[in-house]
Coordinates of C-alpha atoms in Angstrom, one line a residue:
Chain O
M1 CA 6.8 -29.7 14.2
G2 CA 5.1 -28.8 10.5
I3 CA 4.5 -26.4 7.8
Q4 CA 1.7 -24.0 7.2
L5 CA 1.9 -21.6 4.0
T6 CA -0.8 -18.9 3.2
I7 CA -0.5 -17.5 0.0
L8 CA -1.6 -13.9 0.3
G9 CA -0.7 -12.5 -2.7
C10 CA 0.8 -14.1 -6.1
H11 CA 0.3 -11.5 -8.7
S12 CA 3.5 -10.1 -10.2
A13 CA 4.0 -5.9 -10.6
T14 CA 0.9 -3.6 -10.4
P15 CA -1.6 -5.0 -7.4
R16 CA -5.2 -5.1 -8.9
T17 CA -8.4 -5.7 -7.3
N18 CA -8.3 -9.4 -7.7
A19 CA -4.4 -9.8 -8.2
H20 CA -2.6 -9.1 -5.4
P21 CA 1.5 -8.5 -5.3
T22 CA 3.6 -10.9 -3.3
A23 CA 3.0 -11.9 0.1
Q24 CA 3.2 -15.0 2.2
Y25 CA 2.5 -16.0 5.7
L26 CA 4.5 -18.8 6.8
K27 CA 4.3 -20.8 9.9
I28 CA 6.9 -23.4 10.6
N29 CA 7.8 -25.1 14.0
E30 CA 5.9 -22.6 15.9
R31 CA 7.8 -19.8 14.2
H32 CA 5.2 -17.0 12.9
I33 CA 6.7 -15.5 9.6
L34 CA 6.2 -12.8 7.1
I35 CA 8.0 -13.4 3.2
D36 CA 7.5 -10.3 1.0
C37 CA 4.8 -7.5 1.9
G38 CA 3.4 -6.0 -1.5
E39 CA 1.0 -3.3 -1.1
G40 CA -2.1 -4.1 0.6
T41 CA -0.9 -6.7 2.9
Q42 CA -1.9 -6.1 5.6
V43 CA -5.5 -6.0 4.6
L44 CA -4.8 -9.7 2.9
L45 CA -3.5 -10.6 6.5
R46 CA -6.7 -9.5 8.0
Q47 CA -8.9 -11.1 4.8
H48 CA -7.5 -14.1 5.6
K49 CA -7.6 -14.3 9.3
V50 CA -3.7 -14.4 9.8
P51 CA -3.1 -13.6 13.9
F52 CA -0.6 -11.3 12.4
A53 CA 0.5 -9.9 15.5
K54 CA 2.7 -13.1 16.5
I55 CA 4.6 -12.3 13.1
K56 CA 7.8 -11.9 14.7
H57 CA 10.1 -12.3 11.6
I58 CA 9.4 -10.5 8.2
F59 CA 12.0 -11.1 5.4
I60 CA 12.1 -9.0 1.9
S61 CA 13.4 -10.9 -0.8
H62 CA 14.5 -7.6 -2.7
L63 CA 13.3 -3.6 -3.4
H64 CA 10.8 -4.0 -6.3
G65 CA 7.7 -2.2 -5.1
D66 CA 5.5 -5.6 -5.5
H67 CA 7.5 -6.9 -2.7
F68 CA 7.6 -4.5 0.1
F69 CA 5.4 -0.9 -0.6
G70 CA 3.0 -2.9 2.2
L71 CA 5.8 -3.1 4.7
V72 CA 6.0 0.7 6.2
G73 CA 1.9 0.2 6.5
L74 CA 2.3 -2.9 8.3
I75 CA 5.0 -1.6 10.7
S76 CA 2.7 1.6 11.4
T77 CA -0.1 -0.6 11.9
F78 CA 2.0 -2.6 14.3
G79 CA 2.6 0.8 15.9
L80 CA -0.9 1.9 16.2
L81 CA -1.9 -1.8 17.6
D82 CA 0.8 -0.7 20.0
R83 CA 2.8 -3.4 19.8
R84 CA 5.5 -4.4 22.3
T85 CA 7.1 -7.7 20.8
E86 CA 10.3 -7.1 18.9
L87 CA 10.0 -7.4 15.1
H88 CA 13.0 -8.3 12.7
I89 CA 13.2 -7.2 9.0
Y90 CA 15.4 -9.1 7.1
G91 CA 16.1 -7.6 3.5
P92 CA 18.7 -5.9 1.1
K93 CA 20.6 -2.8 2.2
G94 CA 19.2 0.2 2.0
I95 CA 15.4 -1.3 3.8
K96 CA 16.3 0.3 7.1
E97 CA 16.9 3.8 5.4
I98 CA 13.5 3.5 3.7
I99 CA 11.5 2.7 6.5
T100 CA 13.1 4.8 9.0
L101 CA 12.8 8.3 6.9
Q102 CA 9.2 7.6 6.8
L103 CA 8.7 6.8 9.9
K104 CA 10.9 10.1 11.2
L105 CA 9.0 12.4 8.5
S106 CA 5.5 10.8 10.2
K107 CA 7.0 11.7 13.6
S108 CA 5.7 7.8 14.4
W109 CA 8.7 5.6 16.0
T110 CA 7.5 2.3 16.9
S111 CA 6.2 1.3 20.5
F112 CA 8.2 -1.9 19.5
P113 CA 11.9 -2.8 18.8
L114 CA 12.4 -2.8 15.2
L115 CA 15.7 -4.5 14.3
F116 CA 17.0 -4.3 10.9
H117 CA 19.2 -7.4 9.5
E118 CA 20.5 -5.9 6.0
L119 CA 22.0 -8.1 3.7
N120 CA 24.8 -7.7 0.4
S121 CA 26.2 -10.7 0.5
T122 CA 26.0 -12.8 -2.8
E123 CA 26.6 -16.0 -1.2
S124 CA 24.0 -18.3 0.5
Q125 CA 24.5 -18.1 4.3
I126 CA 22.3 -18.7 7.2
I127 CA 20.6 -15.5 8.3
F128 CA 18.5 -16.5 11.3
E129 CA 18.6 -19.6 13.5
D130 CA 17.2 -20.6 16.8
K131 CA 16.0 -24.0 18.3
K132 CA 13.3 -24.8 15.7
I133 CA 14.5 -23.3 12.2
S134 CA 17.3 -21.8 10.6
V135 CA 16.9 -19.6 7.3
T136 CA 19.2 -19.8 4.7
T137 CA 19.5 -17.2 1.9
I138 CA 19.3 -18.4 -1.9
P139 CA 21.2 -16.1 -3.8
L140 CA 18.7 -15.4 -7.1
D141 CA 19.1 -14.0 -10.0
H142 CA 17.2 -10.7 -11.1
R143 CA 17.6 -6.8 -12.3
V144 CA 18.1 -5.8 -8.6
Y145 CA 20.0 -7.8 -5.4
T146 CA 17.6 -10.0 -4.5
N147 CA 17.1 -13.3 -2.1
G148 CA 15.1 -16.8 -1.7
F149 CA 14.8 -18.1 1.6
L150 CA 15.3 -21.4 2.7
F151 CA 13.3 -22.1 5.8
Q152 CA 14.2 -25.3 7.4
E153 CA 12.8 -27.3 10.7
K154 CA 15.0 -28.3 12.9
E155 CA 15.1 -32.1 13.5
G156 CA 13.5 -32.8 16.9
Q157 CA 14.6 -35.2 19.4
R158 CA 14.2 -38.9 19.0
K159 CA 11.2 -40.2 20.6
L160 CA 11.2 -42.8 23.4
N161 CA 10.2 -46.6 22.6
M162 CA 8.4 -47.3 25.7
E163 CA 7.5 -50.9 24.7
N164 CA 11.3 -51.4 24.8
I165 CA 12.4 -49.5 28.0
I166 CA 9.7 -50.9 29.7
H167 CA 11.5 -54.3 30.0
E168 CA 14.9 -52.5 31.5
P169 CA 14.0 -51.5 34.9
E170 CA 17.6 -49.7 35.1
I171 CA 16.3 -46.9 32.9
E172 CA 14.8 -44.5 34.9
I173 CA 13.1 -41.0 33.9
C174 CA 16.7 -38.8 34.6
D175 CA 18.1 -40.9 31.6
Y176 CA 15.3 -40.2 29.1
H177 CA 17.1 -36.8 28.6
N178 CA 19.9 -38.7 27.1
L179 CA 18.5 -41.6 25.2
K180 CA 16.1 -38.5 23.4
N181 CA 19.4 -37.1 22.2
G182 CA 20.7 -40.5 20.8
K183 CA 23.1 -41.5 23.7
D184 CA 23.2 -45.3 24.0
F185 CA 22.5 -46.9 27.7
T186 CA 25.1 -48.4 29.6
K187 CA 24.1 -51.0 32.2
Q188 CA 25.5 -51.6 35.6
D189 CA 27.0 -55.2 34.7
G190 CA 28.6 -53.2 31.5
T191 CA 26.1 -54.4 29.0
V192 CA 25.3 -51.7 26.0
L193 CA 21.7 -50.9 25.1
E194 CA 21.8 -49.4 21.7
N195 CA 19.7 -46.2 21.2
D196 CA 18.2 -46.9 18.2
D197 CA 16.5 -50.4 20.3
L198 CA 15.4 -47.4 22.8
T199 CA 13.9 -44.8 20.7
L200 CA 12.1 -44.0 17.7
P201 CA 13.5 -41.3 14.8
P202 CA 12.4 -38.0 15.5
K203 CA 9.6 -36.4 13.3
T204 CA 10.4 -35.5 10.0
A205 CA 12.3 -32.1 9.7
H206 CA 10.3 -30.0 6.8
S207 CA 11.8 -27.3 4.8
Y208 CA 10.2 -24.5 2.3
A209 CA 12.0 -22.8 -0.3
F210 CA 10.9 -19.3 -1.6
C211 CA 12.2 -18.6 -4.7
S212 CA 10.7 -15.2 -6.1
D213 CA 12.3 -13.0 -8.3
T214 CA 14.7 -14.8 -10.4
A215 CA 16.0 -15.8 -13.9
Y216 CA 16.3 -19.7 -14.6
K217 CA 19.2 -20.3 -12.3
P218 CA 20.0 -24.0 -11.8
D219 CA 22.7 -23.4 -9.4
I220 CA 20.2 -22.7 -6.2
V221 CA 19.4 -26.4 -6.7
P222 CA 22.0 -27.4 -4.0
I223 CA 20.7 -25.0 -1.7
I224 CA 17.0 -26.1 -1.8
K225 CA 18.0 -30.1 -2.8
G226 CA 15.2 -32.2 -1.5
A227 CA 12.8 -29.1 0.0
S228 CA 9.5 -30.0 1.1
L229 CA 8.1 -27.3 -0.6
L230 CA 9.3 -25.1 -3.5
Y231 CA 7.7 -22.0 -4.2
H232 CA 9.4 -20.6 -7.7
E233 CA 8.5 -17.6 -9.5
S234 CA 6.9 -18.7 -13.1
T235 CA 6.1 -14.7 -14.7
F236 CA 6.2 -16.3 -18.0
L237 CA 5.2 -19.5 -20.4
E238 CA 7.5 -20.7 -22.8
D239 CA 5.6 -18.1 -25.4
K240 CA 7.0 -15.0 -24.2
K241 CA 10.6 -17.0 -23.1
N242 CA 12.1 -14.4 -25.3
L243 CA 11.3 -11.6 -22.3
T244 CA 12.6 -13.5 -19.5
E245 CA 16.7 -12.3 -20.3
R246 CA 15.8 -9.0 -20.0
T247 CA 13.4 -8.8 -17.3
K248 CA 15.1 -11.8 -15.1
H249 CA 12.3 -13.7 -14.8
S250 CA 11.7 -17.3 -15.2
T251 CA 8.9 -19.4 -17.3
A252 CA 6.6 -22.3 -16.0
K253 CA 8.5 -24.9 -17.4
E254 CA 12.0 -23.3 -16.3
A255 CA 10.5 -23.5 -12.5
G256 CA 9.4 -27.2 -13.2
S257 CA 12.9 -27.8 -14.5
V258 CA 14.6 -26.7 -11.1
A259 CA 11.7 -28.5 -9.3
K260 CA 12.8 -31.7 -10.7
Q261 CA 16.7 -31.1 -10.6
A262 CA 16.3 -30.5 -6.8
E263 CA 13.9 -33.4 -6.3
V264 CA 11.8 -31.4 -3.9
H265 CA 8.3 -32.7 -3.2
K266 CA 5.6 -30.1 -4.2
L267 CA 6.1 -26.9 -6.6
I268 CA 4.0 -23.9 -5.9
L269 CA 4.2 -21.5 -8.8
G270 CA 3.4 -17.9 -8.9
H271 CA 4.3 -14.2 -9.5
Y272 CA 2.3 -14.7 -13.3
S273 CA 2.2 -11.6 -15.5
S274 CA -0.6 -9.7 -15.7
R275 CA -0.9 -10.8 -19.8
Y276 CA -2.0 -14.2 -19.0
K277 CA -6.0 -15.0 -18.3
D278 CA -5.6 -18.7 -17.9
L279 CA -3.3 -19.4 -15.0
N280 CA -4.5 -23.2 -15.5
Q281 CA -1.4 -23.0 -18.7
F282 CA 1.1 -22.2 -16.0
R283 CA 0.4 -25.5 -14.3
L284 CA 0.4 -27.9 -17.2
E285 CA 3.3 -26.2 -19.0
A286 CA 5.5 -27.0 -15.0
L287 CA 4.0 -30.4 -15.5
T288 CA 6.0 -31.2 -18.4
E289 CA 9.2 -31.4 -16.3
F290 CA 7.6 -32.0 -12.8
E291 CA 4.8 -34.3 -11.6
N292 CA 3.5 -32.4 -8.6
V293 CA 2.6 -28.5 -9.1
E294 CA 0.2 -26.4 -7.7
L295 CA -0.9 -23.2 -8.5
A296 CA -0.5 -20.2 -6.0
E297 CA -3.5 -18.4 -5.3
S298 CA -4.8 -15.4 -2.7
G299 CA -6.0 -17.2 0.4
K300 CA -4.8 -21.1 -0.5
V301 CA -3.0 -23.0 2.4
F302 CA -0.4 -25.6 2.4
I303 CA -0.1 -27.6 4.8
I304 CA 2.4 -30.2 5.3
Chain A
M1 CA -16.9 24.3 -15.6
G2 CA -18.2 21.9 -12.5
I3 CA -16.9 19.8 -9.6
Q4 CA -17.0 15.9 -9.6
L5 CA -15.3 14.4 -6.3
T6 CA -15.1 10.9 -6.1
I7 CA -14.3 9.3 -2.2
L8 CA -11.8 6.6 -2.9
G9 CA -10.8 6.2 1.1
C10 CA -12.3 7.9 3.7
H11 CA -11.3 6.3 7.3
S12 CA -8.5 7.1 9.5
A13 CA -5.5 5.0 10.8
T14 CA -5.0 1.5 9.6
P15 CA -6.6 0.3 6.2
R16 CA -8.9 -2.6 6.8
T17 CA -10.7 -4.7 4.1
N18 CA -14.1 -2.2 4.1
A19 CA -12.2 0.8 5.3
H20 CA -9.6 2.6 3.2
P21 CA -7.5 5.3 4.2
T22 CA -7.9 8.9 2.8
A23 CA -7.9 9.4 -0.8
Q24 CA -9.7 11.4 -3.4
Y25 CA -10.3 12.3 -7.3
L26 CA -11.5 15.8 -7.8
K27 CA -12.2 16.4 -11.6
I28 CA -12.6 20.7 -11.2
N29 CA -12.7 22.6 -14.9
E30 CA -11.4 19.7 -16.4
R31 CA -8.5 19.4 -14.2
H32 CA -7.6 15.8 -12.8
I33 CA -6.5 15.7 -9.3
L34 CA -5.8 13.3 -6.5
I35 CA -5.7 14.3 -2.9
D36 CA -4.1 12.3 -0.8
C37 CA -3.4 8.7 -1.6
G38 CA -3.4 6.3 1.5
E39 CA -1.9 2.7 1.0
G40 CA -4.2 0.5 -1.7
T41 CA -5.5 3.8 -3.5
Q42 CA -4.2 2.5 -7.0
V43 CA -6.6 -0.4 -6.4
L44 CA -9.7 2.1 -5.3
L45 CA -9.0 4.5 -8.9
R46 CA -9.4 1.3 -10.8
Q47 CA -12.3 -0.3 -9.0
H48 CA -14.2 2.9 -9.3
K49 CA -13.0 3.3 -12.7
V50 CA -11.5 6.7 -12.4
P51 CA -9.5 7.7 -15.7
F52 CA -6.5 8.1 -13.5
A53 CA -4.1 8.0 -16.0
K54 CA -5.4 11.8 -16.4
I55 CA -4.3 12.7 -13.1
K56 CA -1.6 15.3 -13.4
H57 CA -1.6 17.1 -9.8
I58 CA -1.4 15.3 -6.6
F59 CA -1.6 16.7 -3.6
I60 CA -0.6 15.6 -0.4
S61 CA -1.9 17.0 2.9
H62 CA 0.8 15.5 5.4
L63 CA 3.2 12.9 6.0
H64 CA 1.0 10.3 8.2
G65 CA 0.8 6.9 6.6
D66 CA -2.9 6.7 6.2
H67 CA -2.5 9.5 3.9
F68 CA 0.3 8.6 1.5
F69 CA 2.0 5.2 1.8
G70 CA -0.1 4.7 -1.4
L71 CA 1.8 7.3 -3.4
V72 CA 5.2 5.5 -4.4
G73 CA 2.8 2.3 -5.1
L74 CA 0.6 4.8 -7.9
I75 CA 4.0 6.1 -9.0
S76 CA 5.5 3.0 -9.7
T77 CA 2.3 1.9 -11.4
F78 CA 2.5 5.0 -14.0
G79 CA 6.3 3.9 -15.0
L80 CA 5.2 0.5 -15.7
L81 CA 2.1 1.8 -17.8
D82 CA 4.4 3.8 -19.5
R83 CA 3.5 7.0 -18.8
R84 CA 4.8 9.9 -20.7
T85 CA 2.7 12.7 -19.0
E86 CA 4.6 14.9 -16.3
L87 CA 3.1 14.2 -13.0
H88 CA 3.1 17.0 -10.0
I89 CA 3.4 16.0 -6.6
Y90 CA 2.9 18.7 -3.7
G91 CA 3.3 18.0 -0.2
P92 CA 5.3 18.6 2.6
K93 CA 9.2 19.0 2.7
G94 CA 10.4 15.5 2.8
I95 CA 8.2 13.7 0.5
K96 CA 10.4 14.1 -2.6
E97 CA 13.1 12.1 -0.7
I98 CA 10.8 9.3 0.3
I99 CA 9.6 8.5 -3.1
T100 CA 13.1 9.2 -4.8
L101 CA 15.1 7.0 -2.2
Q102 CA 12.6 3.8 -2.8
L103 CA 12.7 4.6 -6.9
K104 CA 16.7 4.6 -6.9
L105 CA 16.6 1.4 -4.8
S106 CA 14.6 -0.5 -6.7
K107 CA 16.1 0.9 -10.1
S108 CA 13.0 2.1 -11.0
W109 CA 13.2 5.6 -12.7
T110 CA 10.1 7.1 -14.0
S111 CA 9.4 7.1 -17.6
F112 CA 7.8 10.3 -17.1
P113 CA 9.0 13.8 -15.5
L114 CA 8.2 13.7 -11.8
L115 CA 8.0 16.8 -10.3
F116 CA 8.0 17.5 -6.9
H117 CA 6.6 21.2 -4.9
E118 CA 7.7 20.3 -1.5
L119 CA 5.6 23.1 1.2
N120 CA 6.9 24.3 4.5
S121 CA 5.1 27.7 4.7
T122 CA 2.6 27.9 7.9
E123 CA 0.7 30.9 5.6
S124 CA -2.0 30.2 3.3
Q125 CA -0.6 30.6 -0.2
I126 CA -1.1 30.3 -4.1
I127 CA 0.5 26.6 -5.2
F128 CA -0.8 26.1 -8.4
E129 CA -2.6 28.3 -10.6
D130 CA -3.8 28.0 -14.4
K131 CA -6.3 29.2 -16.7
K132 CA -8.8 26.7 -15.4
I133 CA -8.1 26.3 -11.3
S134 CA -6.0 27.7 -8.9
V135 CA -5.1 25.8 -5.7
T136 CA -4.5 27.4 -2.2
T137 CA -3.3 25.8 0.7
I138 CA -5.2 25.6 4.2
P139 CA -2.5 25.6 7.1
L140 CA -4.0 23.0 9.4
D141 CA -3.3 22.0 13.1
H142 CA -2.2 18.9 13.1
R143 CA 0.8 16.4 15.2
V144 CA 2.8 17.1 11.9
Y145 CA 2.9 19.9 9.2
T146 CA -0.2 19.5 7.7
N147 CA -2.2 21.6 4.5
G148 CA -5.5 21.3 3.4
F149 CA -6.2 22.4 0.2
L150 CA -8.6 25.1 -1.5
F151 CA -9.6 24.4 -5.4
Q152 CA -11.4 27.4 -6.9
E153 CA -12.5 27.4 -10.4
K154 CA -11.4 30.5 -11.9
E155 CA -14.3 32.7 -13.1
G156 CA -15.0 32.0 -16.9
Q157 CA -15.8 34.5 -19.7
R158 CA -19.0 36.5 -19.9
K159 CA -21.5 34.8 -22.7
L160 CA -22.4 36.5 -25.2
N161 CA -26.4 37.6 -25.2
M162 CA -27.0 37.3 -29.2
E163 CA -30.3 38.4 -28.8
N164 CA -29.0 41.7 -28.3
I165 CA -26.2 41.5 -30.6
I166 CA -28.1 40.8 -33.2
H167 CA -29.8 44.4 -33.5
E168 CA -26.5 46.1 -33.6
P169 CA -25.3 45.4 -36.9
E170 CA -21.8 47.6 -36.1
I171 CA -20.7 44.6 -34.2
E172 CA -18.8 41.7 -35.9
I173 CA -17.5 38.4 -35.2
C174 CA -13.9 39.9 -34.3
D175 CA -15.3 42.0 -31.8
Y176 CA -16.9 39.1 -29.6
H177 CA -13.6 38.3 -27.6
N178 CA -13.7 41.9 -26.1
L179 CA -17.5 41.6 -25.4
K180 CA -16.6 38.1 -23.7
N181 CA -13.8 39.9 -21.3
G182 CA -16.3 42.5 -20.1
K183 CA -15.4 45.3 -22.6
D184 CA -18.2 47.9 -23.9
F185 CA -18.6 48.6 -27.3
T186 CA -18.5 51.7 -29.3
K187 CA -20.4 52.7 -32.3
Q188 CA -19.1 54.9 -35.2
D189 CA -21.1 57.5 -33.9
G190 CA -19.5 57.4 -30.4
T191 CA -22.7 55.9 -28.5
V192 CA -21.3 53.3 -26.1
L193 CA -23.2 50.1 -25.7
E194 CA -22.6 48.8 -22.3
N195 CA -21.2 45.4 -21.7
D196 CA -24.0 44.0 -19.3
D197 CA -26.3 44.9 -22.4
L198 CA -24.6 42.9 -24.8
T199 CA -23.3 39.6 -22.4
L200 CA -24.6 37.4 -19.8
P201 CA -22.8 36.4 -16.5
P202 CA -20.6 34.0 -16.7
K203 CA -21.4 30.4 -15.8
T204 CA -21.0 30.2 -11.5
A205 CA -17.0 29.7 -10.5
H206 CA -17.3 26.8 -7.7
S207 CA -14.9 25.6 -5.1
Y208 CA -14.0 22.6 -2.9
A209 CA -12.2 23.0 0.3
F210 CA -10.6 19.8 1.8
C211 CA -9.4 19.7 5.2
S212 CA -7.8 16.7 7.0
D213 CA -6.5 16.3 10.0
T214 CA -6.9 19.0 11.8
A215 CA -8.2 20.2 15.5
Y216 CA -10.8 22.5 15.6
K217 CA -9.5 26.2 13.5
P218 CA -11.9 28.4 13.4
D219 CA -9.1 30.8 11.8
I220 CA -9.2 28.9 8.4
V221 CA -12.9 30.2 7.9
P222 CA -12.0 33.1 6.0
I223 CA -9.9 31.1 3.8
I224 CA -12.9 28.9 3.0
K225 CA -15.5 30.9 3.4
G226 CA -18.4 30.7 0.9
A227 CA -16.7 27.1 -0.7
S228 CA -19.5 25.0 -2.7
L229 CA -18.3 22.3 -0.9
L230 CA -16.3 21.5 2.2
Y231 CA -14.8 18.1 3.5
H232 CA -13.7 18.4 6.9
E233 CA -12.1 15.5 9.1
S234 CA -14.5 14.3 11.9
T235 CA -12.2 11.6 13.8
F236 CA -14.4 11.8 16.8
L237 CA -18.1 12.7 18.4
E238 CA -18.4 14.7 21.1
D239 CA -18.2 11.6 23.5
K240 CA -14.4 11.4 22.7
K241 CA -13.7 15.0 22.5
N242 CA -11.2 14.5 25.1
L243 CA -9.1 12.8 22.5
T244 CA -8.9 15.9 20.4
E245 CA -6.3 17.5 22.2
R246 CA -3.8 15.0 22.2
T247 CA -4.6 13.5 18.9
K248 CA -5.1 16.9 17.3
H249 CA -8.3 15.7 15.4
S250 CA -12.1 16.9 15.4
T251 CA -15.7 15.9 16.4
A252 CA -18.5 16.2 13.6
K253 CA -19.6 19.1 15.6
E254 CA -16.7 21.3 15.5
A255 CA -17.0 20.1 11.7
G256 CA -20.4 21.5 11.6
S257 CA -19.0 24.6 13.1
V258 CA -16.8 25.0 10.6
A259 CA -19.0 24.7 7.7
K260 CA -21.5 27.2 9.6
Q261 CA -19.1 29.7 9.9
A262 CA -17.1 29.4 6.5
E263 CA -21.0 29.4 5.2
V264 CA -20.4 26.6 2.5
H265 CA -22.8 25.3 0.4
K266 CA -22.2 21.6 1.8
L267 CA -20.3 20.0 4.3
I268 CA -18.7 16.3 3.6
L269 CA -17.5 14.4 6.6
G270 CA -14.5 11.5 6.9
H271 CA -11.6 10.6 8.6
Y272 CA -13.6 8.3 11.0
S273 CA -12.6 6.4 13.8
S274 CA -12.8 2.8 13.8
R275 CA -14.3 2.6 17.4
Y276 CA -17.3 4.2 15.7
K277 CA -20.0 1.5 14.1
D278 CA -22.5 3.7 13.2
L279 CA -20.9 6.6 10.9
N280 CA -24.9 8.2 10.9
Q281 CA -23.9 9.2 14.2
F282 CA -21.5 11.9 12.5
R283 CA -24.2 13.2 10.4
L284 CA -26.4 13.5 13.5
E285 CA -23.9 15.4 15.3
A286 CA -23.1 17.6 12.9
L287 CA -26.3 18.5 11.4
T288 CA -26.8 20.1 15.1
E289 CA -24.6 22.7 13.6
F290 CA -24.9 22.8 10.0
E291 CA -28.2 21.9 7.7
N292 CA -26.7 20.5 4.9
V293 CA -24.5 17.7 5.7
E294 CA -23.2 14.0 3.9
L295 CA -20.8 11.5 5.1
A296 CA -17.5 10.2 2.9
E297 CA -18.0 6.7 1.6
S298 CA -15.7 5.1 -0.5
G299 CA -16.9 5.0 -4.1
K300 CA -19.3 7.9 -3.7
V301 CA -19.5 10.8 -5.9
F302 CA -20.5 14.2 -5.3
I303 CA -21.3 16.6 -8.4
I304 CA -21.6 20.2 -8.8

């Protein structure tokens, strides 16, 4: 169990020497995930020593270049490295055509199964689920079709409370499985031992909500309610609030407001416009709405 | 007149922190040109302080990712910077579809005229020409359709030899144009003054031949004969000559041999395979064939 989020790039629009476009590496409950993939992401993965061959799922929020222009290069590199493990790409309809056209014209078919899961629903939906995690879309409000993603750990099994079990000789090892799954134990004399007395609660399941790019959209609050960690874009400060309508981006204050309404544990800001030199202004502005705010920066790791 | 070649990236295959894929900025006779555009090229243009807004012509040798994955990002950035000047892209058939599909899906139509010149001929041909320069394809032998490019300065006008002209009072300023264009001058008494006595030769016209990627292909020699500067790929040393057949690349020795046969003035090597740590081995190997060899490296500038 646990979340490890590595920020690779967190700036908007054009890649510059020290301002990389959006990409994040997420390790959650033993699953290795890449979220967005701006130009240069594969170099950042190497720089930050991410074990990127382990990435099996890539989620692309939308088809603006600063969120996906690095994807085809990463896929090609996986091919050059003779990857064999399957790779799943989740993103807006059209992403398959973009990637396969380029692979076709470069005669660079991959050595591994490359599986696309194209999205076009405007309703929140579960798009991936296994024993360890689930991934749910967070429909956002941007100039093109855009989803955020909620990554959730599945709740683990209950843990055996051996201090109590040891006093019940009728309980054998073969009963542990049922106990971990929350079942009570019935003794031969008919006495029922309640599960709560024989087990301890499972480890807390954590969740991470990624929301970029979007205008202020409070109707996502129910989807991300109580998330352990929320990344919410803050392209602007309130001084440029007049630009948010046309560009469909948020201010740091609005990001803070969403975090407050959703009662998340921590807010991470990012997707800063290049017009701002002092990024700490973003944090100060969001702090007026919500108390636990950190700034995304390339190479920063958040661990829960 | 003159050539200024800036190497942006010169490594093969996968971009790494200090090994950028192919891209070169060429200033030739006042024309600003980009040759190939691997992932990350726009960041390198900024790092090396290239006045990249002036680039009006981009030549793409072939559709392998390490030669063009940075193109769509650069075009998008030109759009974000509100470029108005037209941009010409020369490259293999298919390049237009790749770029326009991505611009369409990101709803990012450019603010400037974007003109594609798709190539599919296997014969050498002039693909651009104006008063200052011409550009000729150099058909190469690679795994996909590939062209090198020969960039040639147009020979300028002859220069007035004022020391002699001053002694001929019949020659007036309005005659200078004809003299610069090589015409003789006829005096009123019928005497002909030869142009050679009234003018000096124009400045030397230089040329740059870019040849990447290709197997050893000596039949390009007549096209690049006498070039001032030749960039020829050398992916391998002779120790891996067995790989050149399948991959359609060259060794440094083969690059040296082409330079020697073509009697160019200087050879620049590049497109090194990542298996080699000591790049000077490439130079030493090419020197066994040709005496004037330099290594490409990111940020290096060649001036003629």
